[in-house]
Coordinates of C-alpha atoms in Angstrom, one line a residue:
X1 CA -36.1 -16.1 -3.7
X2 CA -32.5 -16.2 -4.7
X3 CA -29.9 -14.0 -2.4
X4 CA -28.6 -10.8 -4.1
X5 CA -25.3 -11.6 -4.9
X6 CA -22.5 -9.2 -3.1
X7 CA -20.8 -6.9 -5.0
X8 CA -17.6 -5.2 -3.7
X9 CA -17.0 -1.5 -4.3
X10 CA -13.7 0.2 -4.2
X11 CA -13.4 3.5 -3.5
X12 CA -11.0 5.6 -6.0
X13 CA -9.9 9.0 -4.7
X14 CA -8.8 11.6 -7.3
X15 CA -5.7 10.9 -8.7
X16 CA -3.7 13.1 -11.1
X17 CA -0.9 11.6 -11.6
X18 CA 0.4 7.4 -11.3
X19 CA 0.2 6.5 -7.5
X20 CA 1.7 3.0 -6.6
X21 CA -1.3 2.8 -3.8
X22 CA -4.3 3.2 -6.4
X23 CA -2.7 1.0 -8.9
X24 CA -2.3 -1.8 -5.9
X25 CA -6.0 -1.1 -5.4
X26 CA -7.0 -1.2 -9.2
X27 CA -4.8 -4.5 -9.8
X28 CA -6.7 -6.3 -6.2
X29 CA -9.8 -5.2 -8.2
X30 CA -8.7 -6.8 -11.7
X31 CA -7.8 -10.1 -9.9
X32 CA -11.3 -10.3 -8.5
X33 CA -12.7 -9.5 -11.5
X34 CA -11.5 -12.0 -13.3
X35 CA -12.3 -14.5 -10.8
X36 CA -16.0 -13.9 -11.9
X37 CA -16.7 -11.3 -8.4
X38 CA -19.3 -8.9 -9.3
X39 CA -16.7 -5.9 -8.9
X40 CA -17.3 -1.8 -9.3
X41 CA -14.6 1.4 -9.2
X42 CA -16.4 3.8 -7.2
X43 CA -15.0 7.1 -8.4
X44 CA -15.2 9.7 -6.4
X45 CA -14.2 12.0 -9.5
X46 CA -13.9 10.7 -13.3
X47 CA -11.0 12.8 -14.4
X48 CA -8.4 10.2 -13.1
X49 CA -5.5 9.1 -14.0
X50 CA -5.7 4.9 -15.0
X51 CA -3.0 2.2 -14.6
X52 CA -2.5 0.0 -17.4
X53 CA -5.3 -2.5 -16.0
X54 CA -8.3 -4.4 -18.0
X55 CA -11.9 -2.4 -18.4
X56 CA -13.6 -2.3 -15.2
X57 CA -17.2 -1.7 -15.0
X58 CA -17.5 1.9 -12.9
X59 CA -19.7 4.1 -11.2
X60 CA -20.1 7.5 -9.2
X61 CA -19.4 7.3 -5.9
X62 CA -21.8 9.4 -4.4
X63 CA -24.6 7.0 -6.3
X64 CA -23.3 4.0 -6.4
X65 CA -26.2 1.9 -5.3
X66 CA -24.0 0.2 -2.6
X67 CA -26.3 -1.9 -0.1
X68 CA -26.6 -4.0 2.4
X69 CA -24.1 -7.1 2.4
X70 CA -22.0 -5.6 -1.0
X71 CA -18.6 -5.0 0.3
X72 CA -17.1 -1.1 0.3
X73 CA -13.3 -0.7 0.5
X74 CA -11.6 2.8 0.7
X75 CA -7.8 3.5 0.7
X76 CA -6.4 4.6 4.3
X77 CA -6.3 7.8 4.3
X78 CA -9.8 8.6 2.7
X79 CA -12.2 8.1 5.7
X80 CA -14.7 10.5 4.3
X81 CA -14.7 7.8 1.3
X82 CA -16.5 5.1 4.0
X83 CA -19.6 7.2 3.7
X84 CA -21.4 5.4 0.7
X85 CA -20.4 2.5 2.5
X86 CA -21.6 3.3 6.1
X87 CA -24.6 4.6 5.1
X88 CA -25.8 1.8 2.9
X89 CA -24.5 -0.5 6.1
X90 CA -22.1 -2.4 3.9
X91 CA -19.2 -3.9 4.9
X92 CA -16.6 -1.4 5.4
X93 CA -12.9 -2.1 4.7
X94 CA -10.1 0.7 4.8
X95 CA -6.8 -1.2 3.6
X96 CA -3.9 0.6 5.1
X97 CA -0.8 0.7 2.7
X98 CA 1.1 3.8 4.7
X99 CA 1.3 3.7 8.3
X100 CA 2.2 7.2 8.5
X101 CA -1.6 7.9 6.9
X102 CA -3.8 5.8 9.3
X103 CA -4.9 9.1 10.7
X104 CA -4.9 11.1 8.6
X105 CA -8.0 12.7 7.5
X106 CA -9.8 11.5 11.0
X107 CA -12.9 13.9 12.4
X108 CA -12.2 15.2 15.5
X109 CA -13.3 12.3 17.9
X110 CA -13.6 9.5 15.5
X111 CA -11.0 6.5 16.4
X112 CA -11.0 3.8 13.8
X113 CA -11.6 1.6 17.0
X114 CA -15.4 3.3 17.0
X115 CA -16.0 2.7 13.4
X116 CA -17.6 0.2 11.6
X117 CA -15.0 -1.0 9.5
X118 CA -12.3 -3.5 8.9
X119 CA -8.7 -3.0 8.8
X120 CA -6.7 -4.4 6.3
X121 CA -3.0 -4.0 6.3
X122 CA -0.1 -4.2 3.4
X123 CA 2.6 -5.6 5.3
X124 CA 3.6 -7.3 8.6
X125 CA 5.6 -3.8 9.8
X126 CA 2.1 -1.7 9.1
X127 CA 0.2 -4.3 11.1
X128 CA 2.1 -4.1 13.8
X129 CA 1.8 -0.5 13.7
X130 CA -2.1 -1.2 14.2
X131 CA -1.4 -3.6 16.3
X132 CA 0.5 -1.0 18.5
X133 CA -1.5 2.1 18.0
X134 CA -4.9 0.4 18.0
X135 CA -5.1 -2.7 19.8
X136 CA -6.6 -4.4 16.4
X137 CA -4.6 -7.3 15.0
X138 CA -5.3 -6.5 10.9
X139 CA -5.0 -9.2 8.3
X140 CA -2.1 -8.6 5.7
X141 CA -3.0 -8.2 2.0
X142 CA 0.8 -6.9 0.5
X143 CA 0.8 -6.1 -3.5
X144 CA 2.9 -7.8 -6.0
X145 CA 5.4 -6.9 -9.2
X146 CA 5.6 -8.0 -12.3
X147 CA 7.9 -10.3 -12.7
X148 CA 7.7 -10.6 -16.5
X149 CA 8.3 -7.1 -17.0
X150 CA 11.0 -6.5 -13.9
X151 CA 13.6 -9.5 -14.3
X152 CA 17.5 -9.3 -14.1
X153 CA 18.9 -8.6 -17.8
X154 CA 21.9 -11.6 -18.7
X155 CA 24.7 -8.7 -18.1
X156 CA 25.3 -5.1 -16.9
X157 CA 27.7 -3.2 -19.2
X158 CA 29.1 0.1 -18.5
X159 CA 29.9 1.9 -15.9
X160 CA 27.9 1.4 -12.5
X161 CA 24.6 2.9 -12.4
X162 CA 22.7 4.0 -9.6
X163 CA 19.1 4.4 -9.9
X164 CA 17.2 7.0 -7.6
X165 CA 13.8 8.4 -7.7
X166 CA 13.8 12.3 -7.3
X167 CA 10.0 12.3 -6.4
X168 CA 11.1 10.1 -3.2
X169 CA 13.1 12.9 -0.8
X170 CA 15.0 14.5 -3.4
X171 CA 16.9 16.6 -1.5
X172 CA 17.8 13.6 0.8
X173 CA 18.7 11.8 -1.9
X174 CA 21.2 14.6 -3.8
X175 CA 22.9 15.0 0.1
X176 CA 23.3 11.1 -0.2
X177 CA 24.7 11.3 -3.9
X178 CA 27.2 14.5 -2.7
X179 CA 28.6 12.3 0.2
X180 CA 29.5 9.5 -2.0
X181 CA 31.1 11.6 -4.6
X182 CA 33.0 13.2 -1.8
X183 CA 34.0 9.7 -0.4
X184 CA 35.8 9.6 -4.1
X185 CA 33.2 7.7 -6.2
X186 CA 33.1 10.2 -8.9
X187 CA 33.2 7.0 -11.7
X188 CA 29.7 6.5 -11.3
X189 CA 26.2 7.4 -13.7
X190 CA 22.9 8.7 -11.9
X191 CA 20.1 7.5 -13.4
X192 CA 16.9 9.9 -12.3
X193 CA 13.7 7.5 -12.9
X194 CA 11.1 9.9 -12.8
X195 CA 7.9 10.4 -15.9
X196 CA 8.4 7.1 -17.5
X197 CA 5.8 4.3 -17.6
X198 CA 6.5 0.8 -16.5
X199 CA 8.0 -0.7 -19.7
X200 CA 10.4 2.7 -18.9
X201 CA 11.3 1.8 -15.1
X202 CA 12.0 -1.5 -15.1
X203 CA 14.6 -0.6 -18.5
X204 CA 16.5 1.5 -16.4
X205 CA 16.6 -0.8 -13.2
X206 CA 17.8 -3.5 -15.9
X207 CA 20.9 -1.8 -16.4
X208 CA 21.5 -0.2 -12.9
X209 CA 23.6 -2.2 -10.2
X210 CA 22.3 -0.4 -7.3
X211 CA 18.9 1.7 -6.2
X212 CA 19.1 4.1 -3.8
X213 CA 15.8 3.7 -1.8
X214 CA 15.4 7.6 -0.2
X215 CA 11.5 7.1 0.6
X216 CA 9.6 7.3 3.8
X217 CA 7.9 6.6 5.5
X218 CA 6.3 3.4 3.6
X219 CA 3.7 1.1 3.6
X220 CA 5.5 -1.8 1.5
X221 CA 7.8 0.0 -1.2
X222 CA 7.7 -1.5 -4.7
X223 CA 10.7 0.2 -6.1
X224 CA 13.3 -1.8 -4.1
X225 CA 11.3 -5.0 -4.8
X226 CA 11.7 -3.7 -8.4
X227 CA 15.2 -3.2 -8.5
X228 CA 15.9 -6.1 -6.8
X229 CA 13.8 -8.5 -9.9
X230 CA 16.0 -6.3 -12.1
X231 CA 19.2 -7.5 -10.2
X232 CA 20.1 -4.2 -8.8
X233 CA 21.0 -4.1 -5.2
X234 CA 18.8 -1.6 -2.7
X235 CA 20.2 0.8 -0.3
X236 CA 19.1 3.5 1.9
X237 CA 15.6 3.7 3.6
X238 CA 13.1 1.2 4.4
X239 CA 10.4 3.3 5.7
X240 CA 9.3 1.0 8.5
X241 CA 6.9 -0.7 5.6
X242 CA 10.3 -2.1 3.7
X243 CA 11.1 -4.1 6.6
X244 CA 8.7 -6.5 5.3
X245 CA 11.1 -8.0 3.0
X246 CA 14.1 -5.8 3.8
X247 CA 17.4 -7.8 5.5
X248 CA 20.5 -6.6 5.9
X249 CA 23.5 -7.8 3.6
X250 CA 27.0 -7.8 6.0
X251 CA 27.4 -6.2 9.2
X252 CA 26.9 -2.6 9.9
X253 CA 23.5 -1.0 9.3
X254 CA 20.4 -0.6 11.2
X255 CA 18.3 -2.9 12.8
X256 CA 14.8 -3.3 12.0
X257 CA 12.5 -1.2 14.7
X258 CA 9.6 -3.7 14.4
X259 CA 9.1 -7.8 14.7
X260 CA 9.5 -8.8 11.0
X261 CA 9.2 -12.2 10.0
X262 CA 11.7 -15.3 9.4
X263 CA 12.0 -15.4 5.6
X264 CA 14.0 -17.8 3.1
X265 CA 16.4 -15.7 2.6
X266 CA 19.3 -14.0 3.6
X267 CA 20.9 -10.3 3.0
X268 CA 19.1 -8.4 0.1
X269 CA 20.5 -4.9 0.6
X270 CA 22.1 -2.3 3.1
X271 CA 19.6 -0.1 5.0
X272 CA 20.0 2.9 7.2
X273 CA 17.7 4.5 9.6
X274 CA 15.3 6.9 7.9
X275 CA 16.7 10.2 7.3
X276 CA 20.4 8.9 8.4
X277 CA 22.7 10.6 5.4
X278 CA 25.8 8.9 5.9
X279 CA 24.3 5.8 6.6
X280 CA 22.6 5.3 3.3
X281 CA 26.0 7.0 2.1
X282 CA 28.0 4.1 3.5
X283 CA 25.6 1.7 2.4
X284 CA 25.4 2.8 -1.0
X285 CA 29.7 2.5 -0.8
X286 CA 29.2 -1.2 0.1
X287 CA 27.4 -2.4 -2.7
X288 CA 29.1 -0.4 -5.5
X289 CA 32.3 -2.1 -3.6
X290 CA 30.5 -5.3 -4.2
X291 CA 29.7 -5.2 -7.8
X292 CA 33.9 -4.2 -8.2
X293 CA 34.8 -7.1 -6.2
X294 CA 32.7 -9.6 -7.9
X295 CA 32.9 -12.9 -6.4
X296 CA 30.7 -15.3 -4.6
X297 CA 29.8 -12.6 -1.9
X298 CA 28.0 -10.1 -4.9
X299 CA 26.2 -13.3 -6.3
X300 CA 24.6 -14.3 -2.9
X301 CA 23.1 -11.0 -2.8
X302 CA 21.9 -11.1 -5.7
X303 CA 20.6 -14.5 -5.4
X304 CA 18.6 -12.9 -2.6
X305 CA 17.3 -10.5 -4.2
X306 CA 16.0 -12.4 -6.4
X307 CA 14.5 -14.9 -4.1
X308 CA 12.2 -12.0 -2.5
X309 CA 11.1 -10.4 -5.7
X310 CA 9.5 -14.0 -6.6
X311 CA 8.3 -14.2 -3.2
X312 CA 6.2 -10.5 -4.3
X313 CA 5.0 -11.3 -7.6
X314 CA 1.5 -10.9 -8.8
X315 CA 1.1 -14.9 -8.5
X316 CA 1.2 -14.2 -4.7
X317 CA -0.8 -11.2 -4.3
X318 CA -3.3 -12.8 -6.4
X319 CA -4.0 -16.3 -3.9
X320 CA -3.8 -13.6 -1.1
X321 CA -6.7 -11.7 -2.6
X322 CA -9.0 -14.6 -3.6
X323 CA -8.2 -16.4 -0.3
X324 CA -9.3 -13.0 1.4
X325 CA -12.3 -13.1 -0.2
X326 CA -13.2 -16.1 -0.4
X327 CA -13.6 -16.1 3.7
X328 CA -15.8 -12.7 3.6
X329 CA -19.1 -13.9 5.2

């Protein structure tokens, strides 16, 4: 008799609104998909908001028909998700893209370390985090941009632009944009990014020269990555998860709080400690003194920039998928 072939089941939580995490999830699910895996959304309610993705056969959550050797993957912070999966004595996978989320949601008494379930983590800061809280070394699975829609336009007329994302610490973010107007840069435009779709971002990063980055704490932010395809220079706040790709451009700064790994390339932005005001402030000064000053010093940062956005486009995530899979026994 011929094996049932495994199917792999991801767990969709209720979203209402776009979520970067969920569309990660949805885009892993596409790639198997179209690799000819037998994939299913398990929605846990079917009033959800949808990223632009292909047609992707779903099901109810709660009767899902989940079984023994089909594979069950639930975001991080929705442990009462793994149910289906632990019941039916699938194999479990929670993929962690947020540190700051690994517990939450826990029953009193449950560790992760007395579950069932694989860890999977979205960057080499968040593993480490495991690594450190848990004991459990987690492989890394980080997401991926697309590069034909985010890409550096030929020139950036006007007057500089910087890009900022109220929904990320907006209050954070106006105390950073009131220090740098009192430091005298009163010349510049503000370009809130907030209620447009993808086409709409990665317009307004075209024609911004710097992004203020006020989120955290992160998993593996895709605005900077963004913004840095769209040749616009990242300052602020890694998050812990930005460290991933994250290096310092000049002296000054913070350094990184976690190992990160050697990468082939230099300086891609100027990053403060979380929460640090006049850091980001200061940082945000040095690139916008950058783009005036033109020169070999602003083109090796861009160059930089680049050369990690192509290191995270969907090419990448893609292999890192299939390979994953593919060594699922």
């Amino acid at each position: 008799m011929q094996a049932k072939r495994s199917t792999t089941f991801f767990f969709i939580p209720p979203v209402r609104k776009p979520a970067g995490g969920v569309a990660v999830i949805y885009r892993m699910a596409s790639f198997l998909h179209e690799a000819g895996h037998d994939v299913r959304l398990a929605l846990r309610e079917k009033a959800v908001w949808r990223p632009d993705a292909p047609e992707l056969p779903e099901v109810d959550a709660a009767g899902s028909g989940v079984g023994p050797g089909d594979v069950w993957v639930v975001p991080e912070g929705w442990v009462n998700g793994l149910a289906p999966g632990l019941q039916a004595k699938a194999r479990c996978l929670a993929y962690v893209q947020n540190w700051a989320y690994l517990f939450t949601g826990l029953p009193p008494g449950v560790d992760w370390r007395s579950l069932p379930v694989g860890l999977l983590a979205v960057s080499r800061p968040v593993a480490w985090f495991m690594r450190e809280a848990l004991g459990v070394d987690a492989p890394i699975l980080r997401p991926g941009i697309d590069l034909e829609l985010f890409r550096a336009p030929e020139a950036k007329p006007g007057k500089l632009t910087v890009a900022w994302m109220p929904r990320k610490n907006k209050a954070l973010a106006e105390q950073v944009r009131a220090v740098v107007q009192a430091r005298g840069h009163t010349d510049l435009e503000w370009l809130e990014i907030g209620g447009m779709d993808q086409a709409g971002v990665a317009a307004a990063l075209g024609r911004s020269h710097v992004f203020l980055a006020s989120g955290f704490p992160e998993g593996c932010p895709l605005p900077p990555l963004e913004a840095m395809a769209c040749g616009a220079i990242p300052v602020g706040f890694a998050g812990l998860g930005g460290w991933d790709y994250m290096r310092q451009a000049g002296e000054g700064g913070c350094p990184p709080p976690c190992p990160v790994d050697e990468m082939p390339w230099g300086g891609n932005g100027f990053f403060a400690y979380d929460n640090d005001v006049m850091g980001a402030a200061l940082g945000l000064e040095k690139a916008l003194n950058l783009w005036r000053a033109g020169g070999p010093k602003l083109a090796s940062v861009l160059g930089n920039c680049a050369r990690t956005a192509r290191a995270y486009g969907l090419g990448p995530q893609r292999q890192a998928v299939l390979d994953f899979w593919a060594g699922l026994r």
